[in-house]
Structures are given as structure tokens and as C-alpha cells.
Amino acid sequence: MATLTQAAAPDVRAAKRLVIKIGSALLVDRQKGLKQAWLSALALDVAEAKTRGADVVLVSSGSIALGRKVLDLPQGVLTLEQSQAAAAVGQIRLARAYEEVLAPHGITTAQVLVTLEDTEDRRRYLNSRATMETLLGLGVVPIVNENDTVATDEIRFGDNDRLAAQIAVTVGADQLILLSDVDGFYTANPKEDAGARRFDVVETITAEIEAMAGEAISGLSKGGMKTKLLAGRTAMAGGCAMAIMEGSTLRPLKALAEGANRTWFVPAADPHLARKRWINAMKPRGELVLDAGAVQALKAGKSLLPAGVTRVSGTFGRGEPVAILSPEGVVLGKGLVRYTSVEAKQIAGHRSGEIETIPAIRPGGAGASGRHGGLRRRFLAGNRRGDPEISGAAFRNMPRPGRKGKCDGRAIRRSDGRDRHQARAAGRNWPAPGPSARRPRWSRPPMRSGAGGRRFRRQRA
């Protein structure tokens, strides 16, 4: 059984990527509508997390609750058509509310609406993940909600607890915080059983724990403790820690950091290790044979560029697993490829600057990537910092380089045609130091690159 005592609980202030789920009952009052003071206080928590350098994603309920008040719909269960109409009206107000409270802190928001199909269909899942990664790379706080306007009972999550867990796994979050109307997971419903005890840490969700879960209490929210356990199982499987806490207090994340009551569901491994184990368990759909320089670059934590690939075999799609082979044909590990097999065979051995001349690799297509759009130069998928995620003993001790400057992590081209990875391989940390009079200046010409993005161009003064 899980422990009732304090174990090694995560620190929310240490999270590098944080997903926060906000329930309808916290955000909307049945009589007065949106709880503006509470939302403004939450914005302070989000701004503080962003100041620490964390990426933040908000998974917010409330569109139907807001819309039903505007439309003066009756209390109780709504029909599917009524729910869709309420969501259509409330979603606009919900997005505007978040924009108004976060904009004073210099935070840009984005509205992301998803359905269950977006996670079950692989192409749509990859597109959703790429969009989220681009938004987070640009410093945006995505506001995610289920697209109740078009979702039917057959293609919907049904609650935002599970949606939040799925989003946390999709973006590789360290922690998922469920702000709820209860302050943790109990052995029984604390509103019905005075002897119910709260868990501090849950390390394994057993059948005994599942039997303790009750049903939803709030009339505004759909998710009960059972759905939270399902969310916890999904998050823990993806290496993401999840906390359930009472969120009605002002600045709930600050309260969590200061020791407020909560229950942490702690995974056995961190997200990056769990993802590598997941990749290692996959059956490779193809093989990439690398030259000696590319093998050493990967072991040093650098990205795999097309120039380092000498041969491509097999048939695979974008995001599917491939085996990584040495020049001698020894399997070194596995990774997720960013190109289809047809595209990979066409660009193998080419320098990054030559990819644009290949007709099949079109801007905004399967090869689109980077903070500011442009052609994807890295051959294998990586984590949120661009570090390659490769399973295998040969890469077990590979370093995980952090950001060295504002230029790191962006799709920036040098004036000599090199990209930032090639510059690093040459031992250069650019922009090169030198007299201030000779330092390059940066401008943002309106260059189309990918899905409406912009790309920086280096110019000499």
C-alpha cells in the first residue's frame, strides 16, 4: 500500500516544465461568474514560475460553466447540443480572461483546443506536440481545453484531469498540478468519513487505492477522484510527478511550495529516463548508419545532422523509432526520427544548408521545426532543450548541455552557412567575442519560414 508519511516529495519550484490543471469550480462561481481575483492571483504564480525559467501550460476547464451562465441555461446535466453551444460562447470569454490577467506580466497566451482523436491519431498527435513545443520555445503559455464545441461523446476525454495528464506526457512535463476542491487523496471521502486519512505520497497506484476513490462532489465539474487516479497513472507512466491539492486559496502554487496539504503521485523515473525506456522498448522500423564523427557528436550530447548519416534503410514515418548504427554496423541505440524514410534517404549526407534545395523537403511540411520555423536540421527527436533522446548503453552517460545564451536553441543561420550545431562542433560558441564595434547586430527581416514563423538573420554592422 502507498505511504501515509512524508517521503521524497517533489518541489514545485524545481520544475522545468509545469502543467497546471484548473477545475471549473475554482474558476467560475455559479452566481457571479468568473472569479477574477482568484485568476489574477494565479497569474502571479505563473509569472513567478516563468521568472524561474520554467515552461508553463494551463489546462483549464470553465468554458461550459461560463457559457451556460451567459446563455442562462438551467442547472443540472446539459444535453450534448447545449454543452457544445455553451462551450462555443464560454471559450471566447475564457481565453480573453487568461490573456487579460497574464498580459500585465509580459506573458503571451495561446488557445489550444484538442479532442481525444488528436492523441489517438499519430499524425495529429505529432502535429499537436510540435505546435506545443514551438509555443513553449517562444515563451508562450498555452491555455489548453477540450474542444467541446465539436467533440461528441465518442471522441471526447470527458474530463480535464485525464486531458491534463495526456498534455503533460505529450510535452514531457516534470510536474502536473491538479488544482481541485479537495486537498489530496484520502482513504475515504473526507466529507463523509471523519476518520479518512490523507496520503502524502503515492508511489504505486494499486487496486486497493483505486477502491478508495469516490465520485465527483462539485456540481460544476465532471471529474472525480477516479478520474484523478487515471490521470495519475498516465502521468506516472510518462515519468511525470502529479500533485492533487485544494486550489481555492489565492496563489495556490505558492501555497504548495510552502507546504500546503497535497498528495504527490511520484513516478519511478524522471520524464527523460522514462521516455528513453519507452523508446528502447519500441521495435525499430529502419536503420541509420552514421559516420565516426556523428557517433562522437551524439555521445557528446550534440544533435545528429543529415551530413553525419551515411546510409538509410527500412520504411518508416515521421516520429517512428529507428536503430542507430556505427560505421561498422554495430547497433548503438534507438531514436525517433524526424523525417520519413523517403525524405531521410534524400537528405542523408547533405549539409544543413543544402536541404532547402531538395524539393521533397518543403518548408512547413514534415521537416518543419525550430523556434522560428524553418527547415528541421536535426535528424532525431530531442527533448525541450534540443538534446537528443537516444536509448542504448553507448549513450547512457552522454551529457545534457544547457542553454549558454539567448541564441542557443533557436534555428539561426550563420552568415557563412553554418548552423549553430556545426559551429559548436567546430569549437565555437558564437556570436564570437570581440571588440564591441565589430560585434554583429541582429535584425528580424520578415522572412517566411515554416508555418508563418520568422527566422533571425545575422547582419554585419
XYZ file of C-alpha atoms in Angstrom:
461
model
C 0.000 0.000 0.000
C 1.129 3.606 -0.524
C 2.685 5.545 2.306
C 0.807 7.935 4.537
C 4.043 9.524 5.724
C 6.202 12.201 4.179
C 8.538 10.682 1.574
C 10.722 12.342 -1.015
C 8.108 14.693 -2.438
C 8.977 16.877 -5.446
C 9.477 20.632 -5.116
C 7.238 22.615 -7.450
C 9.894 25.339 -7.579
C 12.319 22.887 -9.196
C 10.046 22.045 -12.138
C 11.416 22.911 -15.564
C 8.145 22.279 -17.336
C 4.904 22.562 -15.389
C 1.333 21.688 -16.367
C -1.426 23.140 -14.174
C -4.999 21.877 -14.371
C -7.717 24.282 -13.224
C -11.174 22.978 -12.434
C -14.437 24.723 -13.266
C -15.456 25.084 -9.617
C -12.281 27.078 -8.885
C -12.672 29.395 -11.837
C -16.421 30.009 -12.059
C -18.947 30.956 -9.395
C -22.481 29.735 -10.064
C -23.987 33.112 -9.241
C -21.277 35.680 -10.035
C -19.475 34.044 -12.938
C -15.683 34.274 -13.356
C -13.645 34.547 -10.130
C -11.452 37.414 -11.259
C -9.494 37.852 -8.001
C -8.521 34.171 -7.873
C -7.467 34.161 -11.525
C -5.331 37.282 -11.040
C -3.603 35.613 -8.084
C -2.918 32.514 -10.170
C -1.339 34.761 -12.794
C 1.202 35.822 -10.154
C 2.132 32.178 -9.619
C 2.519 31.630 -13.355
C 4.651 34.760 -13.703
C 6.865 33.616 -10.830
C 7.359 30.210 -12.437
C 8.240 31.854 -15.744
C 10.750 34.073 -13.951
C 12.456 30.930 -12.637
C 12.796 29.752 -16.225
C 10.036 27.141 -16.184
C 7.718 26.431 -19.100
C 4.061 26.573 -18.056
C 0.976 25.025 -19.635
C -2.515 25.702 -18.258
C -5.217 23.089 -18.823
C -8.362 24.949 -17.932
C -11.950 23.916 -17.551
C -14.648 26.558 -17.370
C -15.815 27.236 -20.909
C -19.125 25.393 -20.476
C -19.621 26.805 -16.976
C -19.075 30.349 -18.272
C -21.206 29.817 -21.363
C -24.167 28.292 -19.539
C -24.358 31.364 -17.288
C -24.247 33.733 -20.259
C -26.924 31.692 -22.042
C -28.923 31.294 -18.808
C -29.116 27.526 -19.208
C -30.714 25.527 -16.369
C -28.705 23.758 -13.659
C -28.158 20.050 -13.945
C -26.989 17.873 -16.798
C -26.946 19.576 -20.198
C -27.657 17.856 -23.475
C -24.737 17.432 -25.886
C -26.043 20.260 -28.060
C -26.443 22.578 -25.066
C -22.915 21.769 -23.871
C -21.495 22.498 -27.308
C -23.343 25.808 -27.520
C -22.225 26.801 -24.016
C -18.630 25.877 -24.838
C -18.703 27.999 -28.003
C -19.844 31.047 -26.022
C -17.694 30.436 -22.965
C -14.432 29.615 -24.734
C -14.063 33.162 -26.037
C -14.536 34.614 -22.570
C -12.203 32.085 -21.003
C -9.348 32.815 -23.417
C -9.823 36.561 -23.013
C -9.799 36.250 -19.212
C -6.409 34.496 -19.225
C -4.995 36.971 -21.707
C -6.055 39.925 -19.558
C -4.509 38.610 -16.333
C -1.220 37.385 -17.848
C -0.520 40.250 -20.274
C 0.433 42.706 -17.462
C 3.260 40.292 -16.571
C 4.557 40.324 -20.138
C 3.271 36.819 -20.832
C 1.752 35.898 -24.177
C -1.041 33.309 -24.170
C -2.311 30.936 -26.837
C -5.530 28.974 -27.068
C -5.148 25.269 -27.868
C -8.300 23.173 -28.289
C -7.933 19.399 -28.564
C -10.076 16.282 -28.772
C -9.371 12.654 -27.966
C -8.740 12.000 -31.655
C -5.781 14.388 -31.540
C -3.964 11.987 -29.212
C -5.072 8.717 -30.793
C -4.193 9.593 -34.392
C -0.392 9.589 -34.634
C -0.052 12.296 -37.277
C -2.352 14.640 -35.385
C -0.555 13.799 -32.150
C 2.825 14.678 -33.668
C 1.453 17.908 -35.088
C -0.045 18.845 -31.719
C 3.230 18.104 -29.955
C 5.200 20.149 -32.476
C 2.835 23.096 -32.029
C 3.091 22.922 -28.232
C 6.884 22.700 -28.375
C 7.061 25.726 -30.659
C 4.771 27.759 -28.401
C 6.748 26.868 -25.286
C 10.013 27.591 -27.073
C 8.718 31.072 -27.843
C 7.876 31.651 -24.178
C 4.112 31.413 -24.689
C 1.768 29.983 -22.039
C -0.702 27.694 -23.872
C -4.244 27.573 -22.484
C -5.469 24.074 -23.299
C -9.044 22.852 -23.163
C -11.054 20.112 -24.760
C -12.797 21.268 -27.906
C -16.286 20.683 -26.514
C -17.818 22.617 -29.398
C -17.179 19.781 -31.847
C -16.404 16.793 -29.596
C -19.041 14.092 -29.284
C -19.385 11.519 -26.520
C -17.418 9.043 -28.637
C -14.410 11.314 -29.267
C -14.004 13.229 -26.034
C -11.909 12.878 -22.903
C -14.909 13.752 -20.750
C -12.827 15.422 -18.045
C -9.795 17.683 -17.965
C -7.920 15.610 -15.376
C -7.076 12.972 -17.956
C -6.600 15.626 -20.609
C -4.066 17.395 -18.376
C -2.172 14.141 -17.832
C -2.085 13.474 -21.560
C -0.807 17.005 -22.225
C 1.842 16.608 -19.502
C 3.134 13.435 -21.132
C 2.957 14.973 -24.606
C 5.124 17.968 -23.689
C 7.440 15.992 -21.361
C 6.488 17.904 -18.221
C 8.294 17.368 -14.931
C 5.212 18.002 -12.828
C 1.441 18.109 -13.183
C -0.574 20.028 -10.589
C -4.304 19.294 -10.321
C -5.985 22.235 -8.602
C -9.162 20.762 -7.203
C -11.769 21.167 -4.461
C -10.003 18.595 -2.241
C -6.572 18.861 -0.626
C -5.306 15.443 -1.661
C -6.161 11.783 -1.957
C -7.792 10.192 1.095
C -8.504 6.673 2.257
C -12.202 7.634 2.046
C -14.316 10.654 1.188
C -13.339 13.189 3.909
C -16.728 14.916 3.619
C -18.457 11.697 4.591
C -15.898 9.918 6.779
C -14.281 11.906 9.598
C -11.656 9.181 10.022
C -10.384 9.447 6.447
C -6.620 9.914 6.213
C -4.761 11.794 3.525
C -1.844 10.310 1.615
C 1.272 12.469 1.430
C 2.948 10.430 -1.298
C 1.693 7.658 -3.554
C 4.397 5.672 -5.319
C 2.228 2.941 -6.855
C -1.463 3.020 -7.731
C -2.690 -0.350 -6.516
C -6.108 -1.964 -6.725
C -6.574 -1.119 -3.049
C -6.000 2.574 -3.745
C -8.355 2.506 -6.709
C -11.085 1.121 -4.437
C -10.735 4.163 -2.161
C -11.662 6.636 -4.907
C -15.092 8.255 -4.719
C -17.155 10.222 -7.199
C -17.306 13.878 -8.162
C -18.638 16.237 -5.483
C -18.884 19.565 -7.279
C -21.887 20.262 -9.473
C -19.765 22.256 -11.913
C -17.010 19.726 -12.518
C -17.223 16.276 -14.095
C -14.019 14.766 -12.761
C -13.997 12.829 -9.506
C -11.205 11.084 -7.633
C -11.399 8.124 -10.003
C -10.507 10.313 -12.962
C -7.662 11.829 -10.946
C -6.265 8.364 -10.319
C -6.494 7.643 -14.039
C -4.640 10.895 -14.655
C -2.049 9.914 -12.070
C -1.492 6.563 -13.742
C -0.956 8.240 -17.124
C 1.383 10.883 -15.706
C 3.450 8.409 -13.676
C 3.835 6.107 -16.676
C 5.302 9.068 -18.562
C 7.728 9.932 -15.749
C 5.756 12.980 -14.613
C 5.038 13.659 -10.927
C 1.449 14.690 -10.187
C 0.022 16.579 -7.212
C -3.602 16.875 -6.089
C -4.252 19.930 -3.929
C -7.042 22.240 -2.867
C -6.775 25.211 -5.171
C -9.316 27.748 -3.941
C -6.715 29.645 -1.907
C -5.149 32.657 -3.565
C -1.801 31.790 -5.161
C -2.116 28.006 -4.880
C 1.349 27.269 -6.307
C 2.947 29.490 -3.687
C 0.961 27.634 -1.032
C 2.108 24.292 -2.464
C 5.739 25.375 -2.328
C 5.265 26.439 1.293
C 3.919 23.061 2.401
C 0.164 23.136 1.831
C -1.762 19.873 2.123
C -1.463 17.794 -1.023
C -0.861 14.292 -2.333
C 2.049 13.659 -4.664
C 1.980 10.765 -7.111
C 5.662 10.098 -7.697
C 6.918 8.195 -10.770
C 9.717 5.671 -10.602
C 11.846 7.623 -13.092
C 12.237 11.173 -14.355
C 10.490 12.067 -17.648
C 13.638 11.892 -19.758
C 14.679 8.460 -18.460
C 11.114 7.170 -18.785
C 10.956 8.405 -22.367
C 14.252 6.727 -23.234
C 12.992 3.467 -21.743
C 9.836 3.858 -23.809
C 11.910 4.402 -26.955
C 14.113 1.418 -26.131
C 11.050 -0.841 -25.886
C 9.970 0.028 -29.423
C 10.681 -2.129 -32.448
C 12.779 -0.106 -34.917
C 11.211 0.479 -38.321
C 14.520 1.265 -40.005
C 18.232 1.886 -39.554
C 20.535 4.895 -39.734
C 24.239 4.208 -40.298
C 26.413 7.073 -39.058
C 29.976 8.106 -39.733
C 32.515 8.204 -36.900
C 32.176 11.942 -36.397
C 28.404 11.748 -35.990
C 28.749 8.937 -33.423
C 31.151 11.007 -31.352
C 28.894 14.055 -31.644
C 25.910 12.081 -30.327
C 27.938 10.689 -27.434
C 28.915 14.270 -26.585
C 25.245 15.264 -26.402
C 25.099 17.036 -29.759
C 22.396 16.642 -32.372
C 22.543 14.333 -35.364
C 22.705 16.301 -38.598
C 21.989 14.891 -42.069
C 25.665 15.174 -43.037
C 26.532 12.503 -40.464
C 24.178 9.872 -41.910
C 25.829 7.613 -44.487
C 23.012 5.131 -45.143
C 19.259 4.829 -44.501
C 17.341 1.568 -44.693
C 13.807 0.473 -43.901
C 10.404 2.120 -44.280
C 9.277 4.479 -41.528
C 7.233 7.599 -40.928
C 7.975 10.786 -39.063
C 8.277 10.182 -35.315
C 8.830 6.426 -35.613
C 11.738 4.511 -33.997
C 14.929 3.715 -35.875
C 18.122 1.906 -34.877
C 21.353 3.896 -34.699
C 24.331 2.008 -36.163
C 28.068 2.701 -36.121
C 30.134 2.687 -39.339
C 30.934 -0.968 -38.586
C 27.228 -1.854 -38.373
C 27.087 -2.179 -34.560
C 23.722 -1.159 -33.088
C 24.381 1.714 -30.656
C 20.817 2.581 -29.661
C 17.432 3.749 -30.861
C 15.875 7.133 -31.529
C 12.774 8.742 -33.004
C 13.406 10.063 -36.491
C 12.114 13.454 -37.637
C 11.807 12.542 -41.304
C 10.036 9.870 -43.304
C 12.218 7.165 -44.843
C 11.812 8.755 -48.284
C 12.941 12.153 -47.034
C 15.742 10.673 -44.936
C 17.245 8.867 -47.911
C 17.182 12.074 -49.947
C 18.932 14.277 -47.383
C 21.399 11.738 -45.940
C 24.949 13.014 -46.366
C 23.879 16.552 -47.235
C 24.977 19.637 -45.332
C 22.239 21.523 -43.497
C 22.390 24.422 -45.913
C 21.728 22.119 -48.853
C 18.440 20.730 -47.538
C 16.449 23.697 -48.841
C 17.390 22.767 -52.393
C 15.703 19.356 -52.120
C 12.123 19.689 -53.473
C 10.622 16.948 -51.273
C 11.712 18.708 -48.062
C 9.373 21.656 -48.228
C 9.100 24.456 -45.648
C 6.197 23.881 -43.303
C 5.953 20.202 -44.182
C 7.269 17.156 -42.401
C 10.657 18.770 -41.982
C 9.422 21.988 -40.367
C 10.753 22.783 -36.921
C 12.603 25.296 -34.777
C 11.503 28.133 -32.563
C 11.045 30.392 -35.544
C 10.012 27.823 -38.142
C 12.423 26.923 -40.921
C 13.671 23.542 -42.049
C 14.321 20.906 -39.443
C 18.036 20.148 -39.474
C 18.224 17.657 -36.627
C 17.673 14.084 -37.736
C 16.435 12.690 -34.406
C 13.817 13.951 -31.962
C 15.084 15.611 -28.789
C 13.772 16.976 -25.535
C 12.598 20.521 -24.885
C 16.175 21.845 -24.838
C 17.082 20.222 -28.148
C 19.227 17.482 -26.582
C 18.888 14.182 -28.487
C 16.837 11.480 -26.741
C 18.535 8.208 -27.621
C 18.291 4.899 -25.793
C 21.199 2.491 -25.615
C 24.229 1.741 -23.472
C 26.522 3.702 -25.797
C 24.669 6.908 -24.916
C 23.958 6.198 -21.224
C 26.471 8.741 -19.900
C 26.014 11.363 -22.574
C 25.976 14.937 -21.221
C 22.895 17.104 -21.320
C 24.136 20.563 -22.266
C 22.098 23.510 -21.038
C 21.481 26.859 -22.622
C 24.540 29.068 -22.899
C 22.904 32.164 -24.258
C 19.912 33.676 -25.941
C 20.939 32.228 -29.295
C 21.011 28.636 -28.033
C 18.038 26.513 -29.017
C 16.950 28.640 -31.956
C 17.058 27.859 -35.653
C 19.635 30.538 -36.531
C 21.821 30.525 -39.629
C 25.326 31.982 -39.647
C 26.440 34.259 -42.440
C 28.871 31.533 -43.607
C 26.051 28.995 -43.966
C 26.762 27.006 -40.822
C 24.047 26.353 -38.299
C 24.603 26.543 -34.547
C 25.302 22.784 -34.198
C 28.070 22.868 -36.797
C 29.534 25.937 -35.117
C 29.625 24.099 -31.801
C 31.239 21.060 -33.409
C 33.978 23.389 -34.626
C 34.547 24.532 -31.051
C 32.946 27.946 -31.424
C 30.483 29.499 -29.030
C 29.031 32.214 -31.215
C 28.349 35.090 -31.572
C 32.138 35.271 -31.382
C 33.595 37.594 -28.714
C 35.452 40.639 -29.890
C 35.510 44.407 -29.845
C 32.049 45.886 -29.475
C 32.482 47.815 -32.707
C 32.824 44.555 -34.623
C 30.047 42.617 -32.917
C 27.181 41.648 -35.195
C 23.835 43.261 -34.839
C 20.597 41.335 -35.158
C 17.549 42.219 -37.182
C 14.300 40.492 -37.905
C 13.528 40.674 -41.629
C 10.053 39.372 -42.472
C 11.243 36.041 -43.907
C 8.632 33.318 -44.282
C 9.871 30.124 -42.698
C 7.531 27.261 -41.971
C 4.053 27.874 -40.582
C 4.136 31.657 -40.539
C 7.243 31.845 -38.350
C 10.198 34.205 -38.613
C 13.860 33.408 -38.688
C 16.722 35.560 -37.463
C 19.378 36.619 -39.943
C 22.809 37.765 -38.903
C 23.989 41.017 -40.394
C 27.219 42.898 -40.058
C 27.067 46.494 -38.910
